[in-house]
Amino acid sequence: MVVNSQSMDKSIGQEIVQKQNTDNMLRCLAAQRFLYSSAKTLFFGQLIFSTIVVIILSVINLYKDISWIIAAYGSIIAIIDVAFLSSLIKRRKERAAKIQELFDTFVLNIEWNDILVGDKPTNEEIHRYSEKYKEKHVDFNDLKNWYSPKISDIESSAAKIICQRSNCTYDYAIRDSFSNAILLILVITSLIIISIGLIKGFTLQNFFLLFVFPLLPAILLFFKTVSECLFR
C-alpha cells in the first residue's frame, strides 16, 4: 500500500476520524469482521478434527484396536482439508482483506492498486456480509473508531503513516502468536500420540497407522498456517 504524496495537508487526522465512522465504512468493517470470524470458526473446526478427535481416537485405541479406523480417519480429514476447507478459509480471508483494503483506501485517501490487490469488492457484497454481521450484533457501534480518535490531533500526512503502521504491527503480532500456538498444539498432539504408540508397541505398521496417518491433517495444517504467516 503506497501513500499518496501530499505536502503538509491540513486536518488529515480529523478527516480520517470522521470518514471511518460513516455508515458505508462501518459496513466495510462489519463485512470484513464477519468474513474473518467465519474463517476463524472454520479453522478451529479444522483444528479440532485434526488434533483433538485424533487424540480421542488414539486413547480409545488403547482399549480397543481401531488403528485402521484412525489411519483412515486421518487420511480422509487430510483430503477434505486440502480439497475443500483450506481453500474455503483462504477465500474468505482474502475477501476480508480486500474489504479492509477498500476501507483503508477511502479513509486514508489512498489509491486502489489493481495490480497488487485485484478487483474491488462490490457494494452488494459488502451489504450482504455486513447484514450477516448484524444477525449477531444489534448495530455497528462496536466498530466505531477503528483508528484512535487521537489521530485527529495530527494535521499532516503522518496520520496516514501512523494508521498503516498500526495495521502492520497488529497484523504481525497476531500472525506470530497464532503460528506459535499452532506449533505448540502440534507438538502436544505429537507427544500424546507417540506416547500412546509406545504403550501399544511400535512396529513399522503401527508407526504408519498410529503416527503418520493420524498426524497428517495436523502437520498439513501447521505448514499451511506457517507458510501463510511467513509469505502473506
Short mmCIF file of C-alpha atoms in Angstrom, two decimals:
data_model
loop_
_atom_site.label_atom_id
_atom_site.label_comp_id
_atom_site.label_asym_id
_atom_site.label_seq_id
_atom_site.Cartn_x
_atom_site.Cartn_y
_atom_site.Cartn_z
CA MET A 1 0.00 0.00 0.00
CA VAL A 2 1.51 3.30 -1.09
CA VAL A 3 0.64 6.61 0.45
CA ASN A 4 -0.19 9.40 -1.99
CA SER A 5 2.34 12.21 -1.91
CA GLN A 6 0.77 15.26 -0.30
CA SER A 7 2.69 18.06 1.30
CA MET A 8 1.52 19.09 4.73
CA ASP A 9 -2.22 18.51 4.21
CA LYS A 10 -4.27 20.17 6.91
CA SER A 11 -6.64 18.28 9.23
CA ILE A 12 -5.88 14.89 7.66
CA GLY A 13 -6.22 13.28 11.08
CA GLN A 14 -9.67 14.79 11.55
CA GLU A 15 -10.75 13.55 8.11
CA ILE A 16 -9.64 10.01 8.99
CA VAL A 17 -11.59 10.02 12.25
CA GLN A 18 -14.71 11.37 10.53
CA LYS A 19 -14.58 9.10 7.47
CA GLN A 20 -14.01 5.89 9.40
CA ASN A 21 -17.31 6.26 11.27
CA THR A 22 -19.55 6.84 8.25
CA ASP A 23 -22.21 4.19 7.60
CA ASN A 24 -20.53 2.84 4.44
CA MET A 25 -17.19 2.42 6.18
CA LEU A 26 -18.77 0.76 9.22
CA ARG A 27 -20.43 -1.66 6.81
CA CYS A 28 -16.99 -2.44 5.34
CA LEU A 29 -15.66 -3.21 8.80
CA ALA A 30 -18.73 -5.31 9.61
CA ALA A 31 -18.34 -7.30 6.38
CA GLN A 32 -14.65 -7.99 6.92
CA ARG A 33 -15.28 -8.86 10.58
CA PHE A 34 -17.95 -11.38 9.57
CA LEU A 35 -15.69 -12.97 6.94
CA TYR A 36 -12.72 -13.20 9.29
CA SER A 37 -14.94 -14.59 12.04
CA SER A 38 -16.43 -17.26 9.77
CA ALA A 39 -12.95 -18.18 8.51
CA LYS A 40 -11.78 -18.44 12.12
CA THR A 41 -14.73 -20.70 13.01
CA LEU A 42 -13.94 -22.99 10.09
CA PHE A 43 -10.28 -23.04 11.06
CA PHE A 44 -10.99 -24.02 14.67
CA GLY A 45 -13.29 -26.76 13.40
CA GLN A 46 -10.44 -27.90 11.19
CA LEU A 47 -8.10 -27.79 14.19
CA ILE A 48 -10.46 -29.83 16.39
CA PHE A 49 -10.91 -32.58 13.79
CA SER A 50 -7.16 -32.61 13.05
CA THR A 51 -5.94 -32.85 16.66
CA ILE A 52 -8.48 -33.37 19.45
CA VAL A 53 -10.52 -36.03 17.64
CA VAL A 54 -7.30 -37.84 16.67
CA ILE A 55 -6.17 -37.82 20.32
CA ILE A 56 -9.55 -39.19 21.48
CA LEU A 57 -9.42 -41.96 18.89
CA SER A 58 -5.84 -42.79 19.91
CA VAL A 59 -6.87 -43.09 23.57
CA ILE A 60 -9.76 -45.39 22.58
CA ASN A 61 -7.23 -47.44 20.64
CA LEU A 62 -5.50 -48.28 23.93
CA TYR A 63 -8.53 -50.34 24.94
CA LYS A 64 -9.85 -51.45 21.58
CA ASP A 65 -7.84 -51.89 18.40
CA ILE A 66 -9.14 -49.27 15.95
CA SER A 67 -5.77 -48.47 14.36
CA TRP A 68 -7.12 -48.88 10.83
CA ILE A 69 -10.02 -46.56 11.63
CA ILE A 70 -7.59 -43.94 12.97
CA ALA A 71 -5.41 -44.21 9.84
CA ALA A 72 -8.45 -43.94 7.56
CA TYR A 73 -9.84 -41.02 9.55
CA GLY A 74 -6.54 -39.11 9.36
CA SER A 75 -6.29 -39.68 5.61
CA ILE A 76 -9.90 -38.60 4.96
CA ILE A 77 -9.57 -35.43 7.09
CA ALA A 78 -6.33 -34.54 5.28
CA ILE A 79 -8.04 -34.93 1.90
CA ILE A 80 -11.05 -32.83 2.99
CA ASP A 81 -8.71 -30.13 4.32
CA VAL A 82 -6.67 -29.94 1.13
CA ALA A 83 -9.59 -30.27 -1.29
CA PHE A 84 -12.19 -28.10 0.43
CA LEU A 85 -11.71 -26.50 3.83
CA SER A 86 -8.34 -24.84 3.32
CA SER A 87 -9.38 -23.22 0.04
CA LEU A 88 -12.69 -22.04 1.56
CA ILE A 89 -10.92 -20.47 4.53
CA LYS A 90 -8.35 -18.86 2.24
CA ARG A 91 -11.04 -17.34 0.00
CA ARG A 92 -12.88 -15.84 2.96
CA LYS A 93 -9.71 -14.38 4.43
CA GLU A 94 -8.66 -12.93 1.09
CA ARG A 95 -12.09 -11.35 0.58
CA ALA A 96 -12.00 -9.90 4.08
CA ALA A 97 -8.55 -8.46 3.40
CA LYS A 98 -9.81 -6.79 0.21
CA ILE A 99 -12.72 -5.23 2.05
CA GLN A 100 -10.31 -3.96 4.70
CA GLU A 101 -8.18 -2.55 1.90
CA LEU A 102 -11.22 -0.80 0.46
CA PHE A 103 -11.87 0.72 3.88
CA ASP A 104 -8.29 1.99 4.11
CA THR A 105 -8.20 3.40 0.59
CA PHE A 106 -11.24 5.56 1.33
CA VAL A 107 -10.49 6.53 4.91
CA LEU A 108 -6.79 7.23 4.31
CA ASN A 109 -7.34 8.64 0.81
CA ILE A 110 -5.10 6.05 -0.89
CA GLU A 111 -5.34 4.87 -4.48
CA TRP A 112 -6.58 1.34 -5.08
CA ASN A 113 -3.83 -0.86 -6.54
CA ASP A 114 -5.43 -3.12 -9.16
CA ILE A 115 -2.19 -5.00 -9.80
CA LEU A 116 -1.44 -5.95 -6.19
CA VAL A 117 -4.95 -6.16 -4.76
CA GLY A 118 -7.12 -7.07 -7.75
CA ASP A 119 -10.82 -6.41 -8.14
CA LYS A 120 -12.69 -4.22 -5.68
CA PRO A 121 -15.41 -5.76 -3.51
CA THR A 122 -18.85 -4.69 -4.71
CA ASN A 123 -21.34 -2.68 -2.68
CA GLU A 124 -23.79 -5.59 -2.86
CA GLU A 125 -21.17 -7.95 -1.45
CA ILE A 126 -20.33 -5.61 1.42
CA HIS A 127 -24.01 -5.07 2.20
CA ARG A 128 -24.69 -8.83 2.21
CA TYR A 129 -21.87 -9.68 4.61
CA SER A 130 -22.49 -6.66 6.85
CA GLU A 131 -26.12 -7.77 7.22
CA LYS A 132 -24.89 -11.22 8.28
CA TYR A 133 -22.75 -9.46 10.89
CA LYS A 134 -25.89 -7.72 12.19
CA GLU A 135 -27.56 -11.08 12.76
CA LYS A 136 -25.39 -11.40 15.89
CA HIS A 137 -24.93 -7.70 16.67
CA VAL A 138 -27.53 -5.02 17.24
CA ASP A 139 -25.64 -2.36 15.29
CA PHE A 140 -22.16 -1.29 14.17
CA ASN A 141 -21.28 0.75 17.27
CA ASP A 142 -18.57 -1.71 18.34
CA LEU A 143 -16.75 -0.97 15.09
CA LYS A 144 -16.52 2.78 15.52
CA ASN A 145 -13.12 4.45 15.92
CA TRP A 146 -11.17 1.71 14.14
CA TYR A 147 -8.26 4.13 14.28
CA SER A 148 -7.72 6.02 17.52
CA PRO A 149 -9.56 9.37 17.75
CA LYS A 150 -6.21 10.82 18.86
CA ILE A 151 -5.24 10.75 15.18
CA SER A 152 -7.37 13.89 14.78
CA ASP A 153 -4.61 15.87 16.51
CA ILE A 154 -2.25 15.17 13.59
CA GLU A 155 -2.74 17.55 10.67
CA SER A 156 -0.15 16.21 8.22
CA SER A 157 0.11 13.03 6.13
CA ALA A 158 1.93 11.45 9.05
CA ALA A 159 -1.55 10.46 10.28
CA LYS A 160 -1.84 8.04 7.34
CA ILE A 161 1.55 6.50 8.04
CA ILE A 162 0.68 6.02 11.72
CA CYS A 163 -2.56 4.25 10.79
CA GLN A 164 -0.79 2.00 8.29
CA ARG A 165 1.95 1.23 10.78
CA SER A 166 -0.60 0.28 13.46
CA ASN A 167 -2.22 -2.11 10.96
CA CYS A 168 1.09 -3.78 10.12
CA THR A 169 2.21 -4.06 13.75
CA TYR A 170 -1.10 -5.55 14.89
CA ASP A 171 -1.25 -7.97 11.95
CA TYR A 172 2.31 -9.20 12.52
CA ALA A 173 1.73 -9.72 16.26
CA ILE A 174 -1.44 -11.73 15.61
CA ARG A 175 0.18 -13.94 12.94
CA ASP A 176 3.28 -14.56 15.07
CA SER A 177 1.32 -15.60 18.17
CA PHE A 178 -1.04 -17.66 16.01
CA SER A 179 1.73 -19.68 14.35
CA ASN A 180 3.37 -20.28 17.75
CA ALA A 181 0.07 -21.54 19.15
CA ILE A 182 -0.38 -23.94 16.23
CA LEU A 183 3.18 -25.23 16.70
CA LEU A 184 2.52 -25.83 20.41
CA ILE A 185 -0.70 -27.71 19.65
CA LEU A 186 1.08 -29.87 17.06
CA VAL A 187 3.93 -30.68 19.47
CA ILE A 188 1.49 -31.61 22.27
CA THR A 189 -0.60 -33.73 19.90
CA SER A 190 2.52 -35.47 18.58
CA LEU A 191 3.81 -36.24 22.08
CA ILE A 192 0.47 -37.69 23.16
CA ILE A 193 0.16 -39.87 20.06
CA ILE A 194 3.80 -41.01 20.31
CA SER A 195 3.26 -41.91 23.97
CA ILE A 196 0.18 -43.92 23.10
CA GLY A 197 2.10 -45.58 20.28
CA LEU A 198 4.90 -46.58 22.65
CA ILE A 199 2.37 -48.07 25.03
CA LYS A 200 0.87 -50.07 22.18
CA GLY A 201 4.33 -51.06 20.96
CA PHE A 202 5.80 -49.52 17.82
CA THR A 203 6.18 -51.72 14.78
CA LEU A 204 6.64 -50.43 11.24
CA GLN A 205 2.93 -50.98 10.64
CA ASN A 206 1.94 -49.22 13.85
CA PHE A 207 4.25 -46.32 13.02
CA PHE A 208 2.18 -45.53 9.94
CA LEU A 209 -1.20 -46.48 11.40
CA LEU A 210 -0.80 -44.76 14.76
CA PHE A 211 1.51 -41.86 13.97
CA VAL A 212 1.95 -40.89 10.31
CA PHE A 213 -1.66 -41.06 9.11
CA PRO A 214 -3.29 -39.70 12.28
CA LEU A 215 -0.91 -36.72 12.40
CA LEU A 216 -1.10 -35.99 8.67
CA PRO A 217 -4.00 -33.46 8.98
CA ALA A 218 -2.28 -31.61 11.84
CA ILE A 219 1.07 -31.49 10.02
CA LEU A 220 -0.54 -30.17 6.83
CA LEU A 221 -2.48 -27.60 8.86
CA PHE A 222 0.67 -26.44 10.62
CA PHE A 223 2.74 -25.98 7.45
CA LYS A 224 -0.15 -24.24 5.69
CA THR A 225 -0.60 -21.84 8.61
CA VAL A 226 3.12 -21.09 8.93
CA SER A 227 3.54 -20.56 5.18
CA GLU A 228 0.61 -18.09 5.18
CA CYS A 229 2.13 -16.23 8.12
CA LEU A 230 5.57 -16.02 6.52
CA PHE A 231 4.65 -15.22 2.94
CA ARG A 232 1.47 -13.20 3.30
#
